[in-house]
Amino acid sequence: MLKSSKVVINFLVLVWLSFTAPAVGGSYLESAHGNGGFGANRQPIDARYAQYATGNCAHCHEAHASLDGLEPEPRTGAAPHTLFYPTFNTARTQNLYTETDNFCFYCHGDAGQRVINQDYSAAFGGAVAGSGPQSILAAFNQESYHNLYDIWNFAGLNTAYPWFTAKSNPCSACHNPHLARRNWDPAQPGFPLLSAVSRPIAPARLWGEAERMSAYPYEAPYAFSLNREPAGVGLPDGDNTPDYVGFCTECHNPANLIWSTPLNRNLRKVNWGTTGETPDKHGARPRQGHPYSYGTPPLLEPYREAAAVKTNFVLSCLDCHEPHGSTNIMLLRRRVNGGDLPEPVSAAAAKPLLPLCVRCHDRGHLNQLHHEPGYLAPSGECTLCHPNGGDQPEVVACRQCHYHGKNL
Ligand code: HEC
Ligand code: HEC
Ligand code: HEC
Ligand code: HEC
Ligand code: HEC
Ligand code: HEC
Ligand code: HEC
Ligand code: HEC
């Protein structure tokens, strides 16, 4: 392409886009990568790309094998989709990942364009910016993470996604690089109504701009102070929160069997509905209540007050989980409902899930309920939950009783 005719180039690529790749479609120029101001720019990897306008396709695709007679950096020869680097290193079946394992990490990592991205806990949950991972690569290199090899494998084998081939990038299962928009905005912190994600069943459109959590009986948790998620500018009913239930349950539903390499087993199924086996307590299953109240409503605010009006809450998956990775097990967020977890959620802890549960549930109530004689603690049978006896602080891993698929 000639450097002198950027307008013509943009026109031509749009024509190319609409005729040769109908599945791509949509508004590339409205996407984050296509943005002329802050979009994709490979200049830090190869200085000669200064001649291309920011946002030009050439920052990711190499239409020619050489630029002024030399192969552009990084020099890898031909890559699928004419990308400047192979999409994914399928030999990397577990983290830690490096830049060279995934095409996207060239800019969403520590090299190249170095795009700064906060995790969900900071971007939308009220954690201080800079307190967590600062790039997508760093987010995936934590204690728990969405394993990219398993995603690539799952999407590749799934006949519902014929577009996803062995040469596809695992990030593409959740993001369309030609459509994904900046879902955060420095001028409007946490402005969430521009979506960064697409569902793998409908990769040619964004998910979450029209689909919101307000479609459910949802109560947005606090971000900080009395301000709601996302990022303190959310509305209590979730009208500013993308429908992450619809997004995540595209894969995590009662039908799909999903292998996890990090956990070395198939995942437990997640049932956010009301029918079928063990609908989840945090999903659409009606609130059950129990015979003991101890004078304290069991939920913390904002749920306590809202519970009088909403007789059942459906939580968003991202109320508890990060989408990419976390310092906690199971992608669990480090900050939930307006406060940092008092300590990490660790499989080795004596009360592993307690730091998470007490961000929304009243601890005194929790304690009393588990010790109600004849209810959860048949008299004397303390070892049901305290393997070394009732005077010992060790509790049987909460995860023996509390997980998706167990109706507790
Ligand atoms: C941020 C990087 C990036 C930018 C910028 C970008 N693309 Fe892509 N493009 C990709 C990736 C990654 C894929 C492969 C998607 C997958 O995983 O299946 C792709 C795939 C494609 C394909 C399908 C090719 C095939 O072999 O199936 C076409 C066509 C395409 N891009 C055109 C464009 C055009 C035209 C532009 C500019 C308007 C553009 N792209 C800008 C990253 C980018
Ligand atoms: C399982 C689905 C999934 C996969 C796989 C995934 N993401 Fe995401 N990603 C999300 C969701 C959901 C969000 C929106 C919430 C957010 O912004 O944290 C997101 C947000 C983002 C953002 C914006 C973050 C911000 O808020 O500043 C970037 C950039 C991103 N992803 C890049 C990537 C890259 C690169 C990969 C592959 C290495 C990847 N994602 C893999 C689900 C996924
Ligand atoms: C050439 C560098 C480059 C490559 C390669 C690249 N990105 Fe980006 N990406 C950017 C830039 C720059 C932005 C805009 C950052 C901003 O909003 O300030 C961006 C934004 C995004 C966003 C929107 C959220 C945001 O922070 O604006 C998503 C989602 C995203 N990228 C995913 C991907 C995925 C998935 C891949 C690989 C298929 C990829 N990117 C490859 C440079 C790149
Ligand atoms: C494209 C399909 C897909 C989508 C969409 C998806 N996941 Fe996953 N998820 C997987 C696969 C495959 C695994 C197994 C790999 C692994 O354990 O990391 C997994 C694993 C997980 C795990 C276990 C992680 C671990 O190993 O500790 C959690 C938690 C999870 N996903 C939550 C979510 C949430 C929350 C969302 C929505 C933001 C989501 N997933 C969206 C495919 C998906
Ligand atoms: C109230 C908090 C909370 C919400 C909301 C939530 N999760 Fe979880 N999730 C957890 C906890 C805690 C675990 C770890 C339990 C365990 O050790 O198995 C977990 C584990 C998982 C796992 C791993 C399951 C396994 O095999 O062990 C997946 C997958 C997952 N969640 C997906 C989702 C999806 C999808 C949604 C939304 C539909 C969701 N979660 C909503 C708290 C939550
Ligand atoms: C983000 C806030 C949040 C977190 C974190 C959370 N919960 Fe909940 N939980 C709720 C809400 C809200 C309800 C009420 C749901 C409804 O109305 O159906 C609930 C309901 C329940 C119920 C069913 C109560 C009933 O009467 O039906 C149980 C059991 C429960 N949670 C256990 C846990 C456990 C165990 C943890 C920690 C692993 C946990 N929760 C973490 C918000 C949370
Ligand atoms: C159904 C499960 C369950 C049973 C049965 C049970 N406990 Fe507990 N116990 C818990 C949980 C959960 C906690 C943690 C509560 C907390 O830290 O707020 C706890 C905490 C305690 C503590 C406080 C430990 C500390 O670290 O502060 C004591 C003491 C205790 N239990 C004694 C008993 C005795 C005595 C019995 C038998 C009569 C018993 N428990 C039976 C679940 C149970
Ligand atoms: C032996 C099984 C068992 C173990 C172990 C256990 N729980 Fe529970 N827990 C239950 C049951 C059953 C309920 C449901 C009570 C109800 O809704 O009537 C419950 C309820 C809860 C609730 C909702 C409390 C409320 O006030 O409504 C929370 C939160 C909770 N457990 C957290 C924990 C934590 C944290 C641990 C580990 C430190 C733990 N549990 C260990 C069986 C267990």
PDB file of N, CA, C and O in Angstrom, residues 330-352:
ATOM      1  N   MET A 330     -10.075 -19.844  40.580  1.00  0.00           N
ATOM      2  CA  MET A 330     -11.339 -19.858  39.832  1.00  0.00           C
ATOM      3  C   MET A 330     -11.745 -18.502  39.258  1.00  0.00           C
ATOM      4  O   MET A 330     -12.937 -18.191  39.165  1.00  0.00           O
ATOM      5  N   LEU A 331     -10.777 -17.690  38.904  1.00  0.00           N
ATOM      6  CA  LEU A 331     -11.054 -16.372  38.319  1.00  0.00           C
ATOM      7  C   LEU A 331     -11.908 -15.493  39.237  1.00  0.00           C
ATOM      8  O   LEU A 331     -12.614 -14.599  38.773  1.00  0.00           O
ATOM      9  N   LEU A 332     -11.886 -15.772  40.540  1.00  0.00           N
ATOM     10  CA  LEU A 332     -12.710 -14.969  41.445  1.00  0.00           C
ATOM     11  C   LEU A 332     -12.082 -13.588  41.632  1.00  0.00           C
ATOM     12  O   LEU A 332     -10.865 -13.456  41.764  1.00  0.00           O
ATOM     13  N   ARG A 333     -12.919 -12.580  41.636  1.00  0.00           N
ATOM     14  CA  ARG A 333     -12.449 -11.197  41.695  1.00  0.00           C
ATOM     15  C   ARG A 333     -11.733 -10.894  43.004  1.00  0.00           C
ATOM     16  O   ARG A 333     -12.031 -11.468  44.040  1.00  0.00           O
ATOM     17  N   ARG A 334     -10.824  -9.931  42.964  1.00  0.00           N
ATOM     18  CA  ARG A 334     -10.130  -9.519  44.182  1.00  0.00           C
ATOM     19  C   ARG A 334     -10.905  -8.437  44.910  1.00  0.00           C
ATOM     20  O   ARG A 334     -10.611  -8.113  46.048  1.00  0.00           O
ATOM     21  N   ARG A 335     -11.882  -7.858  44.261  1.00  0.00           N
ATOM     22  CA  ARG A 335     -12.743  -6.860  44.886  1.00  0.00           C
ATOM     23  C   ARG A 335     -14.184  -7.142  44.472  1.00  0.00           C
ATOM     24  O   ARG A 335     -14.469  -7.294  43.283  1.00  0.00           O
ATOM     25  N   VAL A 336     -15.083  -7.197  45.458  1.00  0.00           N
ATOM     26  CA  VAL A 336     -16.479  -7.562  45.196  1.00  0.00           C
ATOM     27  C   VAL A 336     -17.389  -6.670  46.022  1.00  0.00           C
ATOM     28  O   VAL A 336     -17.109  -6.406  47.204  1.00  0.00           O
ATOM     29  N   ASN A 337     -18.439  -6.200  45.415  1.00  0.00           N
ATOM     30  CA  ASN A 337     -19.445  -5.393  46.112  1.00  0.00           C
ATOM     31  C   ASN A 337     -18.832  -4.248  46.912  1.00  0.00           C
ATOM     32  O   ASN A 337     -19.132  -4.062  48.094  1.00  0.00           O
ATOM     33  N   GLY A 338     -17.975  -3.488  46.251  1.00  0.00           N
ATOM     34  CA  GLY A 338     -17.478  -2.251  46.853  1.00  0.00           C
ATOM     35  C   GLY A 338     -16.385  -2.412  47.878  1.00  0.00           C
ATOM     36  O   GLY A 338     -16.024  -1.440  48.551  1.00  0.00           O
ATOM     37  N   GLY A 339     -15.816  -3.611  48.014  1.00  0.00           N
ATOM     38  CA  GLY A 339     -14.715  -3.765  48.957  1.00  0.00           C
ATOM     39  C   GLY A 339     -13.737  -4.827  48.488  1.00  0.00           C
ATOM     40  O   GLY A 339     -14.123  -5.785  47.811  1.00  0.00           O
ATOM     41  N   ASP A 340     -12.448  -4.625  48.836  1.00  0.00           N
ATOM     42  CA  ASP A 340     -11.458  -5.654  48.521  1.00  0.00           C
ATOM     43  C   ASP A 340     -11.764  -6.883  49.377  1.00  0.00           C
ATOM     44  O   ASP A 340     -12.221  -6.751  50.516  1.00  0.00           O
ATOM     45  N   LEU A 341     -11.511  -8.070  48.855  1.00  0.00           N
ATOM     46  CA  LEU A 341     -11.667  -9.261  49.682  1.00  0.00           C
ATOM     47  C   LEU A 341     -10.685  -9.144  50.846  1.00  0.00           C
ATOM     48  O   LEU A 341      -9.533  -8.760  50.655  1.00  0.00           O
ATOM     49  N   PRO A 342     -11.129  -9.490  52.078  1.00  0.00           N
ATOM     50  CA  PRO A 342     -10.247  -9.340  53.233  1.00  0.00           C
ATOM     51  C   PRO A 342      -8.968 -10.160  53.106  1.00  0.00           C
ATOM     52  O   PRO A 342      -7.932  -9.777  53.641  1.00  0.00           O
ATOM     53  N   GLU A 343      -9.016 -11.267  52.424  1.00  0.00           N
ATOM     54  CA  GLU A 343      -7.818 -12.043  52.136  1.00  0.00           C
ATOM     55  C   GLU A 343      -8.065 -12.813  50.848  1.00  0.00           C
ATOM     56  O   GLU A 343      -9.208 -12.919  50.405  1.00  0.00           O
ATOM     57  N   PRO A 344      -7.004 -13.358  50.226  1.00  0.00           N
ATOM     58  CA  PRO A 344      -7.208 -14.045  48.957  1.00  0.00           C
ATOM     59  C   PRO A 344      -8.067 -15.298  49.125  1.00  0.00           C
ATOM     60  O   PRO A 344      -8.065 -15.906  50.196  1.00  0.00           O
ATOM     61  N   VAL A 345      -8.801 -15.649  48.090  1.00  0.00           N
ATOM     62  CA  VAL A 345      -9.509 -16.925  48.075  1.00  0.00           C
ATOM     63  C   VAL A 345      -8.505 -17.964  47.595  1.00  0.00           C
ATOM     64  O   VAL A 345      -8.101 -17.962  46.435  1.00  0.00           O
ATOM     65  N   SER A 346      -8.077 -18.807  48.535  1.00  0.00           N
ATOM     66  CA  SER A 346      -7.025 -19.762  48.219  1.00  0.00           C
ATOM     67  C   SER A 346      -7.477 -21.152  48.623  1.00  0.00           C
ATOM     68  O   SER A 346      -8.097 -21.339  49.674  1.00  0.00           O
ATOM     69  N   ALA A 347      -7.177 -22.130  47.786  1.00  0.00           N
ATOM     70  CA  ALA A 347      -7.597 -23.499  48.076  1.00  0.00           C
ATOM     71  C   ALA A 347      -6.978 -23.979  49.383  1.00  0.00           C
ATOM     72  O   ALA A 347      -7.525 -24.833  50.072  1.00  0.00           O
ATOM     73  N   ALA A 348      -5.821 -23.412  49.752  1.00  0.00           N
ATOM     74  CA  ALA A 348      -5.107 -23.881  50.940  1.00  0.00           C
ATOM     75  C   ALA A 348      -5.637 -23.271  52.236  1.00  0.00           C
ATOM     76  O   ALA A 348      -5.322 -23.750  53.319  1.00  0.00           O
ATOM     77  N   ALA A 349      -6.466 -22.223  52.148  1.00  0.00           N
ATOM     78  CA  ALA A 349      -6.914 -21.536  53.361  1.00  0.00           C
ATOM     79  C   ALA A 349      -7.846 -22.425  54.186  1.00  0.00           C
ATOM     80  O   ALA A 349      -8.509 -23.315  53.661  1.00  0.00           O
ATOM     81  N   ALA A 350      -7.911 -22.153  55.488  1.00  0.00           N
ATOM     82  CA  ALA A 350      -8.771 -22.939  56.375  1.00  0.00           C
ATOM     83  C   ALA A 350     -10.245 -22.721  56.035  1.00  0.00           C
ATOM     84  O   ALA A 350     -11.066 -23.620  56.169  1.00  0.00           O
ATOM     85  N   LYS A 351     -10.580 -21.514  55.604  1.00  0.00           N
ATOM     86  CA  LYS A 351     -11.971 -21.204  55.220  1.00  0.00           C
ATOM     87  C   LYS A 351     -11.944 -20.589  53.824  1.00  0.00           C
ATOM     88  O   LYS A 351     -12.143 -19.388  53.659  1.00  0.00           O
ATOM     89  N   PRO A 352     -11.694 -21.420  52.829  1.00  0.00           N
ATOM     90  CA  PRO A 352     -11.316 -20.900  51.515  1.00  0.00           C
ATOM     91  C   PRO A 352     -12.262 -19.860  50.914  1.00  0.00           C
ATOM     92  O   PRO A 352     -11.806 -18.831  50.435  1.00  0.00           O
TER      93      PRO A 352
END
